[in-house]
Coordinates of C-alpha atoms in Angstrom, one line a residue:
X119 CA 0.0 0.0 0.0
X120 CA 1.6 3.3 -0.8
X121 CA 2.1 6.2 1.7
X122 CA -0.9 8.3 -0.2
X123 CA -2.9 5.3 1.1
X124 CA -2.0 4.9 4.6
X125 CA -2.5 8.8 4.7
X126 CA -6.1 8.3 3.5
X127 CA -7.4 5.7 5.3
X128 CA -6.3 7.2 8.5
X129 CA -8.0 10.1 7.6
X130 CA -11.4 7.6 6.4
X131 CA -10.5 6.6 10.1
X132 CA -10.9 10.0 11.8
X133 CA -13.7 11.3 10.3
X134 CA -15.2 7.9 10.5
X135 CA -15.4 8.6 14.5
X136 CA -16.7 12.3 14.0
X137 CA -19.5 11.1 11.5
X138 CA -20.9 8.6 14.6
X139 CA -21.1 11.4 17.1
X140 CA -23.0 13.4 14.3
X141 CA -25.1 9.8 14.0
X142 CA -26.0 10.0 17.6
X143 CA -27.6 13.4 17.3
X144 CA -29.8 12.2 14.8
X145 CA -30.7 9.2 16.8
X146 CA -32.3 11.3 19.6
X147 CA -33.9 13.1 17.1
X148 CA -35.4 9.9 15.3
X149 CA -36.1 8.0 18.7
X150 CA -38.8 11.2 19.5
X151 CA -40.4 10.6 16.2
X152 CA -40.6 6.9 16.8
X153 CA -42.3 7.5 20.4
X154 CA -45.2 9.5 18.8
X155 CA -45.8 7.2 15.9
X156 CA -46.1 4.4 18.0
X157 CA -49.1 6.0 19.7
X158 CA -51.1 5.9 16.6
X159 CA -50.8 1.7 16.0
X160 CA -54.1 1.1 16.9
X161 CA -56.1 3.1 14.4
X162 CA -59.1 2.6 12.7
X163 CA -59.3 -0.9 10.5
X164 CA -60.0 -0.3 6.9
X165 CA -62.2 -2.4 3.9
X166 CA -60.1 -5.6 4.2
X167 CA -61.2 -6.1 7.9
X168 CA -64.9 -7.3 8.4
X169 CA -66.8 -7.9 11.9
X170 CA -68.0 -10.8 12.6
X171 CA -71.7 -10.1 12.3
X172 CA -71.6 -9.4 8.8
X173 CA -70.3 -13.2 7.6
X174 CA -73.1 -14.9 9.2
X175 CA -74.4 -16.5 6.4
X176 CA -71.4 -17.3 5.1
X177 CA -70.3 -21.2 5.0
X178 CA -67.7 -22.5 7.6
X179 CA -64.7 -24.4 6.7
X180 CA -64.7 -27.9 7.9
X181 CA -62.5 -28.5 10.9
X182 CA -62.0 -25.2 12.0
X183 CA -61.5 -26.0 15.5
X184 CA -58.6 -28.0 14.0
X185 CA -56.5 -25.3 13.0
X186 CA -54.1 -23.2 14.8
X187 CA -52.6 -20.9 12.7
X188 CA -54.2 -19.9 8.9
X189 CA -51.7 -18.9 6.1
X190 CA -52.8 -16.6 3.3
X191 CA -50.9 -16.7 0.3
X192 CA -47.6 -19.7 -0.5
X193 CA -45.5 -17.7 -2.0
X194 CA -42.0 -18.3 -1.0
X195 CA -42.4 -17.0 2.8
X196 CA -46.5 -18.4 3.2
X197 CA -44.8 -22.0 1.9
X198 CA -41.6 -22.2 3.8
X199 CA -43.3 -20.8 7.1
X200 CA -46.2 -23.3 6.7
X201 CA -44.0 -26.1 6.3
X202 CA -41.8 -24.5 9.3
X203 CA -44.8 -24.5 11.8
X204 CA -46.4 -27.7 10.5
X205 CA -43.0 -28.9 11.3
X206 CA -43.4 -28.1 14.8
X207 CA -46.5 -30.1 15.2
X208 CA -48.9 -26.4 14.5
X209 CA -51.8 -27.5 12.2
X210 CA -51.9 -24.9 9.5
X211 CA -54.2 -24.2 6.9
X212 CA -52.9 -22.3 3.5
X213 CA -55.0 -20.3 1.2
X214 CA -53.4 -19.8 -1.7
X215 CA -54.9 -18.0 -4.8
X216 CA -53.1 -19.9 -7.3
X217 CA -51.2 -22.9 -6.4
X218 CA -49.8 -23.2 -10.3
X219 CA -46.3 -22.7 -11.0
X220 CA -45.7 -18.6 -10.5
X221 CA -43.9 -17.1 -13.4
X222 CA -42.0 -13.9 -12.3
X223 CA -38.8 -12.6 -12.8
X224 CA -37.8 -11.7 -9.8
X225 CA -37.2 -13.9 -6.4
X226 CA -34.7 -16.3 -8.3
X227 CA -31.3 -15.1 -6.5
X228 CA -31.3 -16.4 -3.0
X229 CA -28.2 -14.9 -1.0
X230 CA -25.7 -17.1 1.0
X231 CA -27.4 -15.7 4.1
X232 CA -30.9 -16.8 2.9
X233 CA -29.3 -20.6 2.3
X234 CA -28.3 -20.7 5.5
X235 CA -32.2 -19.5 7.0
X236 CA -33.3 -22.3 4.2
X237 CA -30.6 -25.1 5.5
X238 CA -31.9 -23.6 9.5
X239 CA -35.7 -24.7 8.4
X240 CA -34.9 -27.7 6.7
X241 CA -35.8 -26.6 3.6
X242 CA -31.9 -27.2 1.8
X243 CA -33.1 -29.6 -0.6
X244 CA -36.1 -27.4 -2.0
X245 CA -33.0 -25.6 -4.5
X246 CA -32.5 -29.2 -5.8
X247 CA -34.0 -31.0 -8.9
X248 CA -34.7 -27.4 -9.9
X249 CA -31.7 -27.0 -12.1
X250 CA -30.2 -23.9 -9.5
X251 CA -27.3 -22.5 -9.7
X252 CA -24.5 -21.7 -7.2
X253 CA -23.5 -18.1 -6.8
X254 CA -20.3 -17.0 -5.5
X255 CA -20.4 -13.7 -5.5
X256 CA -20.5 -10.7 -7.5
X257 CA -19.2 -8.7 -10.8
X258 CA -19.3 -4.9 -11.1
X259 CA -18.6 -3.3 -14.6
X260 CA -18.2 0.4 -14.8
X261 CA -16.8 2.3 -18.0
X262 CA -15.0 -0.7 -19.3
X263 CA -14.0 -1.8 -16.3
X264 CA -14.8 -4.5 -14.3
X265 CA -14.1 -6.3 -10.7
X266 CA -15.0 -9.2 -9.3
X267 CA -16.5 -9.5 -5.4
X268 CA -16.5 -12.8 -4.1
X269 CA -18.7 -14.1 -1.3
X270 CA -16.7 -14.3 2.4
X271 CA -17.0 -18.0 2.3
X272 CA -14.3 -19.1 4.0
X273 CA -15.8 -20.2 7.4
X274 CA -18.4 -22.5 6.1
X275 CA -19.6 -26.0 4.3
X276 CA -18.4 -26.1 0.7
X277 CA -22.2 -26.6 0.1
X278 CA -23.0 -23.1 1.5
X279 CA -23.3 -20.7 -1.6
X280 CA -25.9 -18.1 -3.1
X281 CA -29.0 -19.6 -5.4
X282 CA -29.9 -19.1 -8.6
X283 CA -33.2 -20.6 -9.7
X284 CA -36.7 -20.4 -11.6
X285 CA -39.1 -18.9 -8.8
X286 CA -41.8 -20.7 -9.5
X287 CA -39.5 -23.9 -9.2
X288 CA -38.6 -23.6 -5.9
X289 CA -41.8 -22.0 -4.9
X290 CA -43.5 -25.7 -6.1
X291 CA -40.7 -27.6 -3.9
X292 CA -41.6 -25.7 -0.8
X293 CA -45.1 -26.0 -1.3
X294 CA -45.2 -29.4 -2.1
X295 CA -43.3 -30.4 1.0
X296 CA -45.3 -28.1 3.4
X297 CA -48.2 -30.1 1.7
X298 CA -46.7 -34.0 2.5
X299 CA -47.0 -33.0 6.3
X300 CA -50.3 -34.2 7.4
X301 CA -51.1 -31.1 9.8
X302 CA -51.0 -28.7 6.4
X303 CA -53.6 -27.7 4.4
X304 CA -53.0 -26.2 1.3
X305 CA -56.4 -25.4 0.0
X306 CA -56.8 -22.8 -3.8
X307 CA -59.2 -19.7 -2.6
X308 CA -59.0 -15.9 -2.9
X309 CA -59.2 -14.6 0.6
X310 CA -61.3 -11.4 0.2
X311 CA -61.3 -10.0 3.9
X312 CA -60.6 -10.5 7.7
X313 CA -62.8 -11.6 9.9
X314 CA -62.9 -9.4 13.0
X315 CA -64.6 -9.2 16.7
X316 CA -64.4 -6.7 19.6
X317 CA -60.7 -5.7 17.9
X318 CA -59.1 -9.6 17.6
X319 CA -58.9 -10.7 14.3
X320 CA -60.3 -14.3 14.3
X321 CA -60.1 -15.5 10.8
X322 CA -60.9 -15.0 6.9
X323 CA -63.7 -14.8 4.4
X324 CA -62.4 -16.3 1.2
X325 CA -64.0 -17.7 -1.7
X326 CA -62.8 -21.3 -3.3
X327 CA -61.9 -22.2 -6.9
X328 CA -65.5 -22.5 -7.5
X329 CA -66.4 -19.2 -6.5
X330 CA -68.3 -20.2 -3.3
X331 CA -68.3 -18.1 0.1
X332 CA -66.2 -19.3 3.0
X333 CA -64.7 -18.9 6.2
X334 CA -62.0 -20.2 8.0
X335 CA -61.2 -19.5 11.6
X336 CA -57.6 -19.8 13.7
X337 CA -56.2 -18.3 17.1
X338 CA -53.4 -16.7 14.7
X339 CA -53.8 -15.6 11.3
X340 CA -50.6 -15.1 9.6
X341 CA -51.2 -12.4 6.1
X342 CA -48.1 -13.7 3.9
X343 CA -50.1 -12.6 0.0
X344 CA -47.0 -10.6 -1.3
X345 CA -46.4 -7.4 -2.9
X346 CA -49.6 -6.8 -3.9
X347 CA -51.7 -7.5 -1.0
X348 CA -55.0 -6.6 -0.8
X349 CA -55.3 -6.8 3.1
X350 CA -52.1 -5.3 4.7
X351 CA -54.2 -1.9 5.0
X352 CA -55.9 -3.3 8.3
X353 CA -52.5 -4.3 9.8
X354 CA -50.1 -2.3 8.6
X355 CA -49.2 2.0 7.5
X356 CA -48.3 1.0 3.7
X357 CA -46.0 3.5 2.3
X358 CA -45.3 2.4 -1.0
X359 CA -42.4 3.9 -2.8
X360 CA -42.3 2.2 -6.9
X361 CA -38.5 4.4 -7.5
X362 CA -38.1 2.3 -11.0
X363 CA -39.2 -0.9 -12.9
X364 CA -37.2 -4.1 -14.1
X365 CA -37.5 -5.2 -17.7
X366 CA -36.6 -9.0 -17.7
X367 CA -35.2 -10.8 -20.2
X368 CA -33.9 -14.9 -20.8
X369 CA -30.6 -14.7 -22.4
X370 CA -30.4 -18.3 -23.9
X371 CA -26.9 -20.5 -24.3
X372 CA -24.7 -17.1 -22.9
X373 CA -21.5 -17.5 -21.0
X374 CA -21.2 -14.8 -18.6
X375 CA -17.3 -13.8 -18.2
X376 CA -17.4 -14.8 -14.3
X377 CA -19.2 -18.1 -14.4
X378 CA -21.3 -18.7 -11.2
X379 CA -21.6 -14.8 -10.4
X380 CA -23.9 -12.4 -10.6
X381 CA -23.1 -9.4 -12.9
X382 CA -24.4 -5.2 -11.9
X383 CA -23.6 -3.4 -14.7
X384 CA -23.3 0.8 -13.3
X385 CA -25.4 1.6 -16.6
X386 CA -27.0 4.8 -18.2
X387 CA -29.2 5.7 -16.5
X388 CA -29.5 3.1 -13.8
X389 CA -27.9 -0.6 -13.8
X390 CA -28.6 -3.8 -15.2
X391 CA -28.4 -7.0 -13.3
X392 CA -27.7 -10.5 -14.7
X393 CA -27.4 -13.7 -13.4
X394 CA -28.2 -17.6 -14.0
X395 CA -31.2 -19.0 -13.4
X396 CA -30.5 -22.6 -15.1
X397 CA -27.7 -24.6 -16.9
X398 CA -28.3 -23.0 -20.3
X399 CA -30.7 -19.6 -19.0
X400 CA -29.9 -16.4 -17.7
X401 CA -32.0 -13.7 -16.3
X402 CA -31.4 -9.9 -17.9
X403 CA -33.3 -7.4 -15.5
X404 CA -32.9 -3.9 -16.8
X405 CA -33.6 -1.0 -14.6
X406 CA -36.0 1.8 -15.9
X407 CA -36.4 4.9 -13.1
X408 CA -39.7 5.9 -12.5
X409 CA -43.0 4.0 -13.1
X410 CA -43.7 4.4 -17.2
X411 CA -41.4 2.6 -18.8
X412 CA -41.5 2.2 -22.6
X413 CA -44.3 -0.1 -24.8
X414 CA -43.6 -3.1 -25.1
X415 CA -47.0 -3.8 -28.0
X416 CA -46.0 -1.2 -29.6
X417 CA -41.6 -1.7 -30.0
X418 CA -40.8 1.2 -28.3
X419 CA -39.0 -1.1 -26.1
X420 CA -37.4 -3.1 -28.3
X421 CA -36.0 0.1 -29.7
X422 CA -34.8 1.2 -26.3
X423 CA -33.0 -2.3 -25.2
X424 CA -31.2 -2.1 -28.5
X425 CA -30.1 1.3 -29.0
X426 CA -29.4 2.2 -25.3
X427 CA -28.8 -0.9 -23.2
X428 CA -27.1 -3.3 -25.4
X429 CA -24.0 -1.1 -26.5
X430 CA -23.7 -1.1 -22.1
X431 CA -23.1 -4.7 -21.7
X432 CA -20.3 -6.6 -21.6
X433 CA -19.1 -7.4 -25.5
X434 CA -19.5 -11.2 -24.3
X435 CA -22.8 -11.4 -24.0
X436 CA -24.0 -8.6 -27.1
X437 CA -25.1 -11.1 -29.0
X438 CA -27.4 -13.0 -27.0
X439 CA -28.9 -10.0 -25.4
X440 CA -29.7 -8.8 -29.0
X441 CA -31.5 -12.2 -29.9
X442 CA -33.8 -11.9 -26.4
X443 CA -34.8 -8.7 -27.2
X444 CA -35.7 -9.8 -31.1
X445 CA -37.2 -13.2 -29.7
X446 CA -39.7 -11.0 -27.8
X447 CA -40.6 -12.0 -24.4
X448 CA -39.7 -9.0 -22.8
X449 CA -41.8 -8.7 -19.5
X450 CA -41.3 -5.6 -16.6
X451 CA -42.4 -5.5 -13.1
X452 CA -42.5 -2.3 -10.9
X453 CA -39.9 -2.1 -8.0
X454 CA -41.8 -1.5 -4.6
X455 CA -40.0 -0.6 -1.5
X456 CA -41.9 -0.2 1.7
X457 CA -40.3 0.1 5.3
X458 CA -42.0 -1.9 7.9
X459 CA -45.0 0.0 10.2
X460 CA -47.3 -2.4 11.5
X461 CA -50.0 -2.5 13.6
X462 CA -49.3 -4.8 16.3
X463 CA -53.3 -6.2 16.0
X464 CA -54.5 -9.4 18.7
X465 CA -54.9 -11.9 16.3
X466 CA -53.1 -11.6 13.1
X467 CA -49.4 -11.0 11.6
X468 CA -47.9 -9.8 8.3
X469 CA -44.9 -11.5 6.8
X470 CA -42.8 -11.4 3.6
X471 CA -43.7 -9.0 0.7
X472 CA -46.6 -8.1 2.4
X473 CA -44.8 -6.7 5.6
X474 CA -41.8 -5.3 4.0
X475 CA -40.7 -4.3 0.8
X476 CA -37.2 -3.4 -0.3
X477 CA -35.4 -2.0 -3.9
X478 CA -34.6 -5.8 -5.6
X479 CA -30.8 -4.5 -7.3
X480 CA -29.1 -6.5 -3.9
X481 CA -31.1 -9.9 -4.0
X482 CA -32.4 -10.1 -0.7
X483 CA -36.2 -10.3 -0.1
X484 CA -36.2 -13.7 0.2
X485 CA -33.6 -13.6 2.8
X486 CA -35.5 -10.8 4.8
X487 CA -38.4 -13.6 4.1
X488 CA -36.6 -16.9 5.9
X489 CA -34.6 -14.5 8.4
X490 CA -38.2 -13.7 9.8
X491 CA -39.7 -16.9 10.1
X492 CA -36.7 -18.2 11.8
X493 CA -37.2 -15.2 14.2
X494 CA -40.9 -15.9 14.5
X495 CA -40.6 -19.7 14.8
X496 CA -38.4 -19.4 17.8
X497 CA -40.9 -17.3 19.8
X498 CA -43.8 -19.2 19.1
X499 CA -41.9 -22.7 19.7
X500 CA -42.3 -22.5 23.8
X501 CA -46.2 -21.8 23.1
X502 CA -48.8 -24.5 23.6
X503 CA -51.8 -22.7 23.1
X504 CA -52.4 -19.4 20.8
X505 CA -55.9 -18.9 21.6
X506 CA -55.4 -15.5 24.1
X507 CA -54.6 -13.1 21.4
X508 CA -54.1 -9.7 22.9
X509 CA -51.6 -11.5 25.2
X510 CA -49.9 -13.1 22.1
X511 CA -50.1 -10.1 20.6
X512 CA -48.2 -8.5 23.1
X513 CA -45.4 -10.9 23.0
X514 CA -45.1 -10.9 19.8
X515 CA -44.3 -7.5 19.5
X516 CA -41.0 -8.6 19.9
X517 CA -40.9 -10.2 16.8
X518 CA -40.6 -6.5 15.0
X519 CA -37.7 -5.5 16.7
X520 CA -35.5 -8.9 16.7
X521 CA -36.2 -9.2 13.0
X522 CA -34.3 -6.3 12.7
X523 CA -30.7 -6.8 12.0
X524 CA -30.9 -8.9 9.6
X525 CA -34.1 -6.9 7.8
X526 CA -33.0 -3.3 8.4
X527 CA -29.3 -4.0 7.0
X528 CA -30.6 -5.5 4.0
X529 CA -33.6 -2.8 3.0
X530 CA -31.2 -0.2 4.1
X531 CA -27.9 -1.6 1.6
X532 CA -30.8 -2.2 -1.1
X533 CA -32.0 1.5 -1.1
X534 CA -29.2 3.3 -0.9
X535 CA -26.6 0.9 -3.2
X536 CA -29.3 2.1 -5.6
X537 CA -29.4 5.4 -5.6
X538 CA -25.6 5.5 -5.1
X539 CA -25.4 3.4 -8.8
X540 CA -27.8 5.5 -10.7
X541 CA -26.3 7.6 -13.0
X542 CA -26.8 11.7 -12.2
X543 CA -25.7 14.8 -14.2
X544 CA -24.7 15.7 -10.7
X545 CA -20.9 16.5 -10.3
X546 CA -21.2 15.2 -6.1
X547 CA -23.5 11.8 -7.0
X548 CA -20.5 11.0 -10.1
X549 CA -18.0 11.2 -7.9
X550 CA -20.0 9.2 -4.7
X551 CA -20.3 6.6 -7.9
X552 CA -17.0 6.3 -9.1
X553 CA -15.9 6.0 -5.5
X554 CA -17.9 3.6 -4.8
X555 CA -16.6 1.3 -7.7
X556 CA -13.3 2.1 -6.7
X557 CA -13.6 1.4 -3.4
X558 CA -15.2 -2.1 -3.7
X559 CA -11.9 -2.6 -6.1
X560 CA -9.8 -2.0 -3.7
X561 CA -10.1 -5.8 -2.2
X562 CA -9.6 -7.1 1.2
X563 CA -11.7 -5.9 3.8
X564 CA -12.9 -2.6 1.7
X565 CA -14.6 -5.6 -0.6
X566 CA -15.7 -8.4 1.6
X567 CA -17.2 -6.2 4.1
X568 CA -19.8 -4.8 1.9
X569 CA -20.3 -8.0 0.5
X570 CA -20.7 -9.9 3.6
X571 CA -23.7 -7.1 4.6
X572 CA -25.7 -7.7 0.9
X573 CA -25.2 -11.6 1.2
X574 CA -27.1 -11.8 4.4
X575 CA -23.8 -13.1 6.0
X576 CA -22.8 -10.1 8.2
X577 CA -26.4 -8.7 9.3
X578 CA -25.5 -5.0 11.2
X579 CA -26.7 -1.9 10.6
X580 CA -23.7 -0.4 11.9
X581 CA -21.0 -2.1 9.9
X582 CA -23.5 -0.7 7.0
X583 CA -23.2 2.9 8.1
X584 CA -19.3 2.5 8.3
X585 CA -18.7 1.4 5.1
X586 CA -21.3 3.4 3.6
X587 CA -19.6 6.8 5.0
X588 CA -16.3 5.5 4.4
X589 CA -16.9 5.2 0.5
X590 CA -18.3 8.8 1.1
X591 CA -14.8 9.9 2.6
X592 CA -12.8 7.9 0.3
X593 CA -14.5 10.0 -2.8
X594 CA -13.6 12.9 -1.0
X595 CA -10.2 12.1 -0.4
X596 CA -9.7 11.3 -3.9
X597 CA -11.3 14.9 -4.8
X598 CA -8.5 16.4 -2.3
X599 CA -5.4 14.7 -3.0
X600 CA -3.0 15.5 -4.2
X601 CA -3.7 19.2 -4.5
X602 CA -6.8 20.5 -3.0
X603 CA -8.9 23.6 -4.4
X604 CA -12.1 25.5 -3.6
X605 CA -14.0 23.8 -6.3
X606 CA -12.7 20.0 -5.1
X607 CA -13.6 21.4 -1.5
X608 CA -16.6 22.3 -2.7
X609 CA -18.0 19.0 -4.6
X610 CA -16.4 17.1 -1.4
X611 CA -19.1 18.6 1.0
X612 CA -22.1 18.1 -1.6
X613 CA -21.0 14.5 -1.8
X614 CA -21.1 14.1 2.0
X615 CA -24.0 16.0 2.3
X616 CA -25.6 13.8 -0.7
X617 CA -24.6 10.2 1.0
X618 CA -26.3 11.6 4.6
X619 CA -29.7 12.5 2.3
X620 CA -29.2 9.1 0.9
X621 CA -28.5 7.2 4.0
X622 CA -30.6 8.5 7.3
X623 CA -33.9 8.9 5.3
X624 CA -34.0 5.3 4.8
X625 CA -32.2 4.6 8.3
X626 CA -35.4 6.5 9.7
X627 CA -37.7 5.5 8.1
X628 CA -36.5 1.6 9.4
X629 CA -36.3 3.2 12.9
X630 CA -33.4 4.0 13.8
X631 CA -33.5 2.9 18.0
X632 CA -34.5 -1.3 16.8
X633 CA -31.8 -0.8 14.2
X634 CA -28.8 0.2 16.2
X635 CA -30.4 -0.1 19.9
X636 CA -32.8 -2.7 20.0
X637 CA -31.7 -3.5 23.8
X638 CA -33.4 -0.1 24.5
X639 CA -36.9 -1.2 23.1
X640 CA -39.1 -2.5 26.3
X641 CA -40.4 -5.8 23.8
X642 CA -36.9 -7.1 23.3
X643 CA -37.4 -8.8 26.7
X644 CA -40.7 -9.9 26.2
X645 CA -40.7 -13.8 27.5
X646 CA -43.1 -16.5 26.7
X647 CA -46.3 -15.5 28.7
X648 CA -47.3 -18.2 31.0
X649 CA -51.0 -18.5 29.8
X650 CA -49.9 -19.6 26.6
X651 CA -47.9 -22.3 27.9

């Protein structure tokens, strides 16, 4: 390392240690905000919640009094947490709206952190027979240049990898072996509504396949119906951000130059991700910013892929871009992120997609997915008997705040990684880019520590915030040396000041005092009540 070096990272060092008692003051700041919007949790329940009075004359599921826990939706986390509590000798019932294969392009990159959730729950061998693929780590390409990020692997089984996969594959494993254990139900029905009384949530009205009325009743109704749920409303404060939307392609027969990775491309004007998804497939997702992205009927977006994306991507794979975009199956899919704010309600829980959403360039919903139903099965395991909601429903407020290092570091790297690899006209944001790049190039710690935080491997928030401000500093140490001038002085304080408006908005809005001081929050401590035992 030359002397310039040692010079700057002291420096990245010092400032490093000013920027956390900066953080602090912010902290106290978020922590009031917090306090008065927990006050307002318990508000009034919307459309999706009926009362009880009103489904009278609806039909009841048979063996109600046989279930203890209702699942809506089997996507990835409604499967793997039925299976997970079915394991544990719960009797479940799913309502799924479709159980066909899904067919989406996104969920097919599971991190090495999310294997490792999947290997906890016994659910390993669901990535088998699907034709996945191992992932190893990471490419990044930037004006002709590339580097390669590798996975911190070291320390575990040679098994132990990221995933690469069809969703709708591995969604069908999951669901068919939550469905071989006798106390799950997996049962095809569009739930339309919960069922409510005296403020406890005490089941669902859904209809079946054949379009008849029913409802189903459970101690603890768990709401897992993704993305685009339809009852979140009632248990949650949705604040849906859409900041882009992917346009995915299946690049047939191409040989990506680091086999087994995945590849971010820093694009004009946002990147483009690519990785396998089978032996002989893989996926293209182009990011579009903002929520109109060109026709696809009509070949505007033919036009676009091939006149501004294509001359972007590697020379190795030009040609089989080209021939996805002529074969024509060019889908796109809006990119939702929304931060976590439920309402703790006796009764009912949200999980996955329906819970909490975050930007998909990094990867890691699903791990967010199987991180919280390890966290949830662990607290329900010493419980015997769910039937006194409002106590449950205390205790499981713990649930939201131990669910957090794992979730918040993830949303958090997702949103701003994002916004850092955008492109921008901006002088400050170009450089915060371009010292990004460079500093993941630099290798050793500067590169596995950021890739330990996106693979779900090295879940804290304030490892995060350390590397994050230290790419900020290392852009503006760049700017300065050798011979600093107003101007570089100048840019150097925009792009601080641009990585703190990137950073704490998201940092707040995943609550800052569970992120970095859960111990402080009074249902951290929250032990199995003895009623439910």
């Amino acid at each position: 390392m030359k002397m310039a070096d040692h010079y700057l990272l002291g420096w990245i060092l010092a400032s490093i240690a000013g920027l956390f008692a900066f953080y602090y003051i912010v902290y106290l700041v978020v922590k009031r905000e917090e306090e008065n919007n927990r006050r307002d949790l318990l508000q009034q329940r919307s459309d999706s919640v009926k009362t009880m009075s009103a489904t009278n004359g609806e039909c009841r599921s048979d063996d109600d009094a046989d279930v203890d826990v209702i699942i809506v939706g089997a996507g990835v986390a409604g499967s793997a947490l039925a299976h997970t509590l079915g394991k544990d000798g719960r009797r479940v019932h799913v309502i799924e709206r479709d159980l066909t294969e899904p067919d989406r392009i996104v969920g097919e990159l599971l991190q090495p952190g999310g294997y490792l959730k999947l290997i906890e729950l016994g659910l390993e061998d669901c990535v088998e027979e699907i034709d996945a693929q191992q992932v190893f780590g990471y490419a990044l390409f930037m004006d002709g240049k590339h580097t390669q990020l590798a996975y911190p692997l070291e320390k575990f089984h040679s098994d132990v990898a990221g995933r690469s996969f069809h969703n709708g594959r591995f969604i069908q494993r999951m669901r068919e072996k939550a469905a071989a254990l006798p106390n799950v139900r997996l049962e095809q029905g569009t739930v339309t509504s919960l069922l409510e009384e005296k403020g406890t949530i005490k089941g669902v009205l859904y209809k079946t396949k054949t379009g008849e009325e029913h409802t189903a009743f459970a101690p603890l109704t768990i709401v897992c119906d993704g993305c685009f749920s339809n009852l979140r409303r009632s248990l949650c404060n949705p604040k849906v951000d859409v900041p882009s939307c992917f346009v995915g392609l299946v690049l047939e027969n191409c040989q990506l130059p680091y086999a087994n990775h995945g590849h971010v491309i820093l694009a004009d004007p946002s990147p483009i991700l690519l990785y396998p998804i089978s032996s002989t497939e893989v996926r293209c997702l182009v990011d579009v910013p903002g929520q109109k992205v060109p026709s696809v009927s009509g070949g505007e977006m033919a036009n676009y892929l091939k006149n501004v994306v294509a001359p972007q991507v590697p020379p190795e794979i030009y040609n089989s871009f080209v021939a996805a975009v002529d074969k024509g199956n060019i889908r796109t899919m809006p990119n939702r992120s929304m931060p976590a704010s439920p309402y703790p309600t006796p009764g009912a829980l949200l999980m996955g997609d329906a819970f909490n959403m975050r930007h998909p360039l990094t990867g890691g919903g699903m791990t967010v997915a199987l991180s919280d139903i390890v966290v949830l099965r662990n607290l329900l395991k010493p419980l015997r008997d769910l039937r006194d909601a409002p106590t449950l429903c205390r205790y499981l407020e713990s649930f939201y705040t131990l669910r957090k290092p794992v979730a918040s570091t993830i949303n958090t790297l997702a949103g701003a990684l994002y916004k850092v690899f955008c492109a921008s006209s901006d002088e400050a944001r170009k450089e915060m880019r371009q010292a990004c790049f460079d500093y993941l190039s630099l290798g050793g710690v500067f590169s596995t520590g950021p890739i330990s935080l996106l693979s779900g491997l090295n879940p804290r928030p304030l490892s995060l915030v350390v590397h994050f401000f230290a790419v900020a500093i290392y852009g503006v140490g760049r700017l300065l040396l050798p011979f600093p001038s107003p101007h570089r002085f100048w840019i150097g304080a925009r792009l601080i000041s641009g990585a703190s408006g990137i950073i704490f908005p998201i940092i707040k809005a995943e609550g800052a005092r569970q992120m970095f001081f859960p111990a402080t929050v009074p249902a951290y401590y929250r032990s199995p009540p003895s009623k439910c035992n």
